[in-house]
Amino acid sequence: MSEATSPTTNGTNRVPDNDPVAEAWARYNRLTTIENEKDNFIKEILWRYEFLLKQNNEFALELARAKHFATPSSSRELKQQLIDYRKALDRDPFVLVLIDADGMLFHDDLVSAGAHGGKKAAKMLEESVNIYVHELLADLPDSTKIVARFYANVEGLAETCCKAGIVTSPQVKKDFVKGFTQGRTLFDFVDVGSGKDRADDKIIETFKLHAHDYRCRHIILGCSHDNGFVRLLENYVFDDFVVPRLTLLEGVPFEKEFDTVPFTRSKFGTLFRNQKILLPSTLPPWAVLGRDFIPARNDIPARNGTMTPSESVASLDGPAIASLSTWASKAKAAAAIPETPPSVKAALATSGPPAIPRNRKGQRVDPGSPFDKTEVDRVRKLKMCNVHYLRDECPYGEKCTHKHDRCPTKSDLETLRVVARLAACRNGSTCEDTKCIYGHRCQAPPRLDKTKWNNTEGGKTCIFGSDCVFPGELHNVDTTIVKTVKI
């Protein structure tokens, strides 16, 4: 239908403003527009109706299928599954402690105590973490467990601690590591061996594994000494799930690069060292004398002594020592065990009845003995009866719980004598039994820093402190022989 038009007007045939014909045409045009809009509106309604009808049919079909397959039991199963999933998420919550132990070390007093110090450190760490996380997270379940992972090159760290004078031998640090691991079931001190960034890589991957683990309620990361971890943390600064669940633990002061990441920081008192290890210009003598040598107290020079590398090595036997050209190689060299003092040798070599060497105070002096930890551990495992083999008079006979049927070598018997002297004699330094096999003085090295001696420890000034089996009066015994008493 073609659109009709109204007659035009011009200057000669002008239509008056109230022309009824023009007004009729105008009304017609308006009605035509309305009709077109009405047609379009009806078409749109029909299209929408068709679409909704199609959707309704699809939904009706799905509903019919659901009703066909759905049963009351399956509905209950779905609800139970949902409950089980929620319980699984809430089961075994834990807090993860990740420590780069190559640079974040426990306090010297704990490390120097060996295995006992390791167990004590584990206990103190668990208590500190528990207090911290329960104050930080009010809704933390009481069943939350503490999982600790320490990563370090234990061999290298033990050598460093020994050279710094923190421990008397690398073995003490290794014993500390074992004690820490044994201290708590979920605490592990992992030896990653030598190699660049081995500890870092393990910490980073473990962190990524648990960062979004719902059961891991909080992560405590100890890495304040290493700004290399900042690159890892930068990936999580805008992660709203991780940011409130991470605490950076301080040992030594944080490197300034950590100021760029917005994570919470904390410090557990003096549990960890607040300074990096500084190696002295000269090594302590026991770093030269080998890992397992434990010297007698009088064999240890003062800490402020001026022993030089050449003087330290000069005391070692063997032609190979002369060819050593570097201090590092000298430190690794095997050492000759100090011999028994000449005065003791003379006392023991005298003919006639057995003699007991004593010092100027009348205290009994045990002869110096080489201490080879490997041999001591081996002989201990043999379970030989000390009294039977060293005195030949075990009162228990066949009822003895230790072995009487071994055939020990001369070396085994010497080591067994060392083992026996690790137990304190009940009669102390006044013992007059010439056949006594037990110790009459503590031969463990003293703590190097005398300011750390505790007056309540009863004179026990060795590295074991109050845990030492020897009483206070059997410490610091003068080993200079002035007389021998024949019994």
mmCIF file with all atom_site columns, N, CA and C in Angstrom, residues 372-406:
data_model
loop_
_atom_site.group_PDB
_atom_site.id
_atom_site.type_symbol
_atom_site.label_atom_id
_atom_site.label_alt_id
_atom_site.label_comp_id
_atom_site.label_asym_id
_atom_site.label_entity_id
_atom_site.label_seq_id
_atom_site.pdbx_PDB_ins_code
_atom_site.Cartn_x
_atom_site.Cartn_y
_atom_site.Cartn_z
_atom_site.occupancy
_atom_site.B_iso_or_equiv
_atom_site.pdbx_formal_charge
_atom_site.auth_seq_id
_atom_site.auth_comp_id
_atom_site.auth_asym_id
_atom_site.auth_atom_id
_atom_site.pdbx_PDB_model_num
ATOM 1   N N  . ASP A 1 372 ? 86.577 -41.519 69.988 1.00 0.00 ? 372 ASP A N  1
ATOM 2   C CA . ASP A 1 372 ? 86.165 -41.691 68.596 1.00 0.00 ? 372 ASP A CA 1
ATOM 3   C C  . ASP A 1 372 ? 84.681 -42.038 68.614 1.00 0.00 ? 372 ASP A C  1
ATOM 4   N N  . LYS A 1 373 ? 83.845 -41.078 68.262 1.00 0.00 ? 373 LYS A N  1
ATOM 5   C CA . LYS A 1 373 ? 82.403 -41.283 68.400 1.00 0.00 ? 373 LYS A CA 1
ATOM 6   C C  . LYS A 1 373 ? 81.910 -42.474 67.590 1.00 0.00 ? 373 LYS A C  1
ATOM 7   N N  . THR A 1 374 ? 82.480 -42.664 66.410 1.00 0.00 ? 374 THR A N  1
ATOM 8   C CA . THR A 1 374 ? 82.057 -43.795 65.583 1.00 0.00 ? 374 THR A CA 1
ATOM 9   C C  . THR A 1 374 ? 82.323 -45.114 66.297 1.00 0.00 ? 374 THR A C  1
ATOM 10  N N  . GLU A 1 375 ? 83.522 -45.221 66.893 1.00 0.00 ? 375 GLU A N  1
ATOM 11  C CA . GLU A 1 375 ? 83.872 -46.439 67.612 1.00 0.00 ? 375 GLU A CA 1
ATOM 12  C C  . GLU A 1 375 ? 83.030 -46.598 68.875 1.00 0.00 ? 375 GLU A C  1
ATOM 13  N N  . VAL A 1 376 ? 82.803 -45.488 69.571 1.00 0.00 ? 376 VAL A N  1
ATOM 14  C CA . VAL A 1 376 ? 81.987 -45.551 70.788 1.00 0.00 ? 376 VAL A CA 1
ATOM 15  C C  . VAL A 1 376 ? 80.578 -46.041 70.466 1.00 0.00 ? 376 VAL A C  1
ATOM 16  N N  . ASP A 1 377 ? 79.986 -45.512 69.405 1.00 0.00 ? 377 ASP A N  1
ATOM 17  C CA . ASP A 1 377 ? 78.644 -45.948 69.020 1.00 0.00 ? 377 ASP A CA 1
ATOM 18  C C  . ASP A 1 377 ? 78.642 -47.420 68.611 1.00 0.00 ? 377 ASP A C  1
ATOM 19  N N  . ARG A 1 378 ? 79.699 -47.840 67.911 1.00 0.00 ? 378 ARG A N  1
ATOM 20  C CA . ARG A 1 378 ? 79.765 -49.239 67.468 1.00 0.00 ? 378 ARG A CA 1
ATOM 21  C C  . ARG A 1 378 ? 79.866 -50.183 68.660 1.00 0.00 ? 378 ARG A C  1
ATOM 22  N N  . VAL A 1 379 ? 80.744 -49.853 69.601 1.00 0.00 ? 379 VAL A N  1
ATOM 23  C CA . VAL A 1 379 ? 80.938 -50.729 70.759 1.00 0.00 ? 379 VAL A CA 1
ATOM 24  C C  . VAL A 1 379 ? 79.696 -50.741 71.643 1.00 0.00 ? 379 VAL A C  1
ATOM 25  N N  . ARG A 1 380 ? 79.036 -49.617 71.748 1.00 0.00 ? 380 ARG A N  1
ATOM 26  C CA . ARG A 1 380 ? 77.803 -49.576 72.543 1.00 0.00 ? 380 ARG A CA 1
ATOM 27  C C  . ARG A 1 380 ? 76.766 -50.547 71.999 1.00 0.00 ? 380 ARG A C  1
ATOM 28  N N  . LYS A 1 381 ? 76.685 -50.628 70.682 1.00 0.00 ? 381 LYS A N  1
ATOM 29  C CA . LYS A 1 381 ? 75.701 -51.514 70.059 1.00 0.00 ? 381 LYS A CA 1
ATOM 30  C C  . LYS A 1 381 ? 76.015 -52.991 70.301 1.00 0.00 ? 381 LYS A C  1
ATOM 31  N N  . LEU A 1 382 ? 77.260 -53.301 70.668 1.00 0.00 ? 382 LEU A N  1
ATOM 32  C CA . LEU A 1 382 ? 77.619 -54.695 70.939 1.00 0.00 ? 382 LEU A CA 1
ATOM 33  C C  . LEU A 1 382 ? 77.042 -55.185 72.262 1.00 0.00 ? 382 LEU A C  1
ATOM 34  N N  . LYS A 1 383 ? 76.610 -54.239 73.121 1.00 0.00 ? 383 LYS A N  1
ATOM 35  C CA . LYS A 1 383 ? 75.969 -54.587 74.396 1.00 0.00 ? 383 LYS A CA 1
ATOM 36  C C  . LYS A 1 383 ? 76.871 -55.457 75.280 1.00 0.00 ? 383 LYS A C  1
ATOM 37  N N  . MET A 1 384 ? 78.168 -55.168 75.268 1.00 0.00 ? 384 MET A N  1
ATOM 38  C CA . MET A 1 384 ? 79.077 -55.935 76.119 1.00 0.00 ? 384 MET A CA 1
ATOM 39  C C  . MET A 1 384 ? 78.971 -55.456 77.566 1.00 0.00 ? 384 MET A C  1
ATOM 40  N N  . CYS A 1 385 ? 79.113 -56.385 78.493 1.00 0.00 ? 385 CYS A N  1
ATOM 41  C CA . CYS A 1 385 ? 79.029 -56.062 79.914 1.00 0.00 ? 385 CYS A CA 1
ATOM 42  C C  . CYS A 1 385 ? 80.330 -55.392 80.354 1.00 0.00 ? 385 CYS A C  1
ATOM 43  N N  . ASN A 1 386 ? 80.230 -54.137 80.800 1.00 0.00 ? 386 ASN A N  1
ATOM 44  C CA . ASN A 1 386 ? 81.420 -53.400 81.234 1.00 0.00 ? 386 ASN A CA 1
ATOM 45  C C  . ASN A 1 386 ? 82.124 -54.103 82.396 1.00 0.00 ? 386 ASN A C  1
ATOM 46  N N  . VAL A 1 387 ? 81.341 -54.509 83.389 1.00 0.00 ? 387 VAL A N  1
ATOM 47  C CA . VAL A 1 387 ? 81.919 -55.098 84.600 1.00 0.00 ? 387 VAL A CA 1
ATOM 48  C C  . VAL A 1 387 ? 82.601 -56.427 84.282 1.00 0.00 ? 387 VAL A C  1
ATOM 49  N N  . HIS A 1 388 ? 82.008 -57.206 83.395 1.00 0.00 ? 388 HIS A N  1
ATOM 50  C CA . HIS A 1 388 ? 82.578 -58.513 83.057 1.00 0.00 ? 388 HIS A CA 1
ATOM 51  C C  . HIS A 1 388 ? 83.912 -58.376 82.330 1.00 0.00 ? 388 HIS A C  1
ATOM 52  N N  . TYR A 1 389 ? 83.959 -57.508 81.339 1.00 0.00 ? 389 TYR A N  1
ATOM 53  C CA . TYR A 1 389 ? 85.156 -57.421 80.505 1.00 0.00 ? 389 TYR A CA 1
ATOM 54  C C  . TYR A 1 389 ? 86.243 -56.530 81.110 1.00 0.00 ? 389 TYR A C  1
ATOM 55  N N  . LEU A 1 390 ? 85.858 -55.549 81.934 1.00 0.00 ? 390 LEU A N  1
ATOM 56  C CA . LEU A 1 390 ? 86.857 -54.632 82.474 1.00 0.00 ? 390 LEU A CA 1
ATOM 57  C C  . LEU A 1 390 ? 87.278 -54.984 83.900 1.00 0.00 ? 390 LEU A C  1
ATOM 58  N N  . ARG A 1 391 ? 86.412 -55.724 84.634 1.00 0.00 ? 391 ARG A N  1
ATOM 59  C CA . ARG A 1 391 ? 86.755 -56.116 86.011 1.00 0.00 ? 391 ARG A CA 1
ATOM 60  C C  . ARG A 1 391 ? 86.750 -57.627 86.204 1.00 0.00 ? 391 ARG A C  1
ATOM 61  N N  . ASP A 1 392 ? 86.119 -58.333 85.272 1.00 0.00 ? 392 ASP A N  1
ATOM 62  C CA . ASP A 1 392 ? 86.037 -59.793 85.322 1.00 0.00 ? 392 ASP A CA 1
ATOM 63  C C  . ASP A 1 392 ? 85.349 -60.275 86.596 1.00 0.00 ? 392 ASP A C  1
ATOM 64  N N  . GLU A 1 393 ? 84.304 -59.573 87.000 1.00 0.00 ? 393 GLU A N  1
ATOM 65  C CA . GLU A 1 393 ? 83.614 -59.971 88.228 1.00 0.00 ? 393 GLU A CA 1
ATOM 66  C C  . GLU A 1 393 ? 82.150 -59.532 88.213 1.00 0.00 ? 393 GLU A C  1
ATOM 67  N N  . CYS A 1 394 ? 81.446 -59.783 87.103 1.00 0.00 ? 394 CYS A N  1
ATOM 68  C CA . CYS A 1 394 ? 80.042 -59.393 87.021 1.00 0.00 ? 394 CYS A CA 1
ATOM 69  C C  . CYS A 1 394 ? 79.227 -60.183 88.041 1.00 0.00 ? 394 CYS A C  1
ATOM 70  N N  . PRO A 1 395 ? 78.514 -59.516 88.940 1.00 0.00 ? 395 PRO A N  1
ATOM 71  C CA . PRO A 1 395 ? 77.769 -60.226 89.989 1.00 0.00 ? 395 PRO A CA 1
ATOM 72  C C  . PRO A 1 395 ? 76.500 -60.904 89.480 1.00 0.00 ? 395 PRO A C  1
ATOM 73  N N  . TYR A 1 396 ? 76.066 -60.575 88.258 1.00 0.00 ? 396 TYR A N  1
ATOM 74  C CA . TYR A 1 396 ? 74.801 -61.122 87.759 1.00 0.00 ? 396 TYR A CA 1
ATOM 75  C C  . TYR A 1 396 ? 74.975 -62.441 87.014 1.00 0.00 ? 396 TYR A C  1
ATOM 76  N N  . GLY A 1 397 ? 76.191 -62.729 86.600 1.00 0.00 ? 397 GLY A N  1
ATOM 77  C CA . GLY A 1 397 ? 76.444 -63.991 85.922 1.00 0.00 ? 397 GLY A CA 1
ATOM 78  C C  . GLY A 1 397 ? 75.566 -64.193 84.701 1.00 0.00 ? 397 GLY A C  1
ATOM 79  N N  . GLU A 1 398 ? 74.911 -65.354 84.633 1.00 0.00 ? 398 GLU A N  1
ATOM 80  C CA . GLU A 1 398 ? 74.081 -65.681 83.479 1.00 0.00 ? 398 GLU A CA 1
ATOM 81  C C  . GLU A 1 398 ? 72.826 -64.819 83.396 1.00 0.00 ? 398 GLU A C  1
ATOM 82  N N  . LYS A 1 399 ? 72.438 -64.184 84.494 1.00 0.00 ? 399 LYS A N  1
ATOM 83  C CA . LYS A 1 399 ? 71.244 -63.342 84.499 1.00 0.00 ? 399 LYS A CA 1
ATOM 84  C C  . LYS A 1 399 ? 71.526 -61.923 83.999 1.00 0.00 ? 399 LYS A C  1
ATOM 85  N N  . CYS A 1 400 ? 72.757 -61.645 83.694 1.00 0.00 ? 400 CYS A N  1
ATOM 86  C CA . CYS A 1 400 ? 73.121 -60.299 83.230 1.00 0.00 ? 400 CYS A CA 1
ATOM 87  C C  . CYS A 1 400 ? 72.444 -60.017 81.888 1.00 0.00 ? 400 CYS A C  1
ATOM 88  N N  . THR A 1 401 ? 71.949 -58.813 81.737 1.00 0.00 ? 401 THR A N  1
ATOM 89  C CA . THR A 1 401 ? 71.245 -58.434 80.509 1.00 0.00 ? 401 THR A CA 1
ATOM 90  C C  . THR A 1 401 ? 72.204 -58.035 79.390 1.00 0.00 ? 401 THR A C  1
ATOM 91  N N  . HIS A 1 402 ? 73.505 -57.979 79.674 1.00 0.00 ? 402 HIS A N  1
ATOM 92  C CA . HIS A 1 402 ? 74.486 -57.634 78.658 1.00 0.00 ? 402 HIS A CA 1
ATOM 93  C C  . HIS A 1 402 ? 75.309 -58.863 78.274 1.00 0.00 ? 402 HIS A C  1
ATOM 94  N N  . LYS A 1 403 ? 76.046 -58.733 77.190 1.00 0.00 ? 403 LYS A N  1
ATOM 95  C CA . LYS A 1 403 ? 76.746 -59.873 76.604 1.00 0.00 ? 403 LYS A CA 1
ATOM 96  C C  . LYS A 1 403 ? 78.012 -60.229 77.387 1.00 0.00 ? 403 LYS A C  1
ATOM 97  N N  . HIS A 1 404 ? 78.197 -61.544 77.579 1.00 0.00 ? 404 HIS A N  1
ATOM 98  C CA . HIS A 1 404 ? 79.426 -62.066 78.179 1.00 0.00 ? 404 HIS A CA 1
ATOM 99  C C  . HIS A 1 404 ? 80.173 -62.972 77.208 1.00 0.00 ? 404 HIS A C  1
ATOM 100 N N  . ASP A 1 405 ? 79.595 -63.199 76.026 1.00 0.00 ? 405 ASP A N  1
ATOM 101 C CA . ASP A 1 405 ? 80.150 -64.196 75.116 1.00 0.00 ? 405 ASP A CA 1
ATOM 102 C C  . ASP A 1 405 ? 80.875 -63.592 73.920 1.00 0.00 ? 405 ASP A C  1
ATOM 103 N N  . ARG A 1 406 ? 81.178 -62.317 73.994 1.00 0.00 ? 406 ARG A N  1
ATOM 104 C CA . ARG A 1 406 ? 81.913 -61.685 72.899 1.00 0.00 ? 406 ARG A CA 1
ATOM 105 C C  . ARG A 1 406 ? 83.408 -61.973 73.030 1.00 0.00 ? 406 ARG A C  1
#
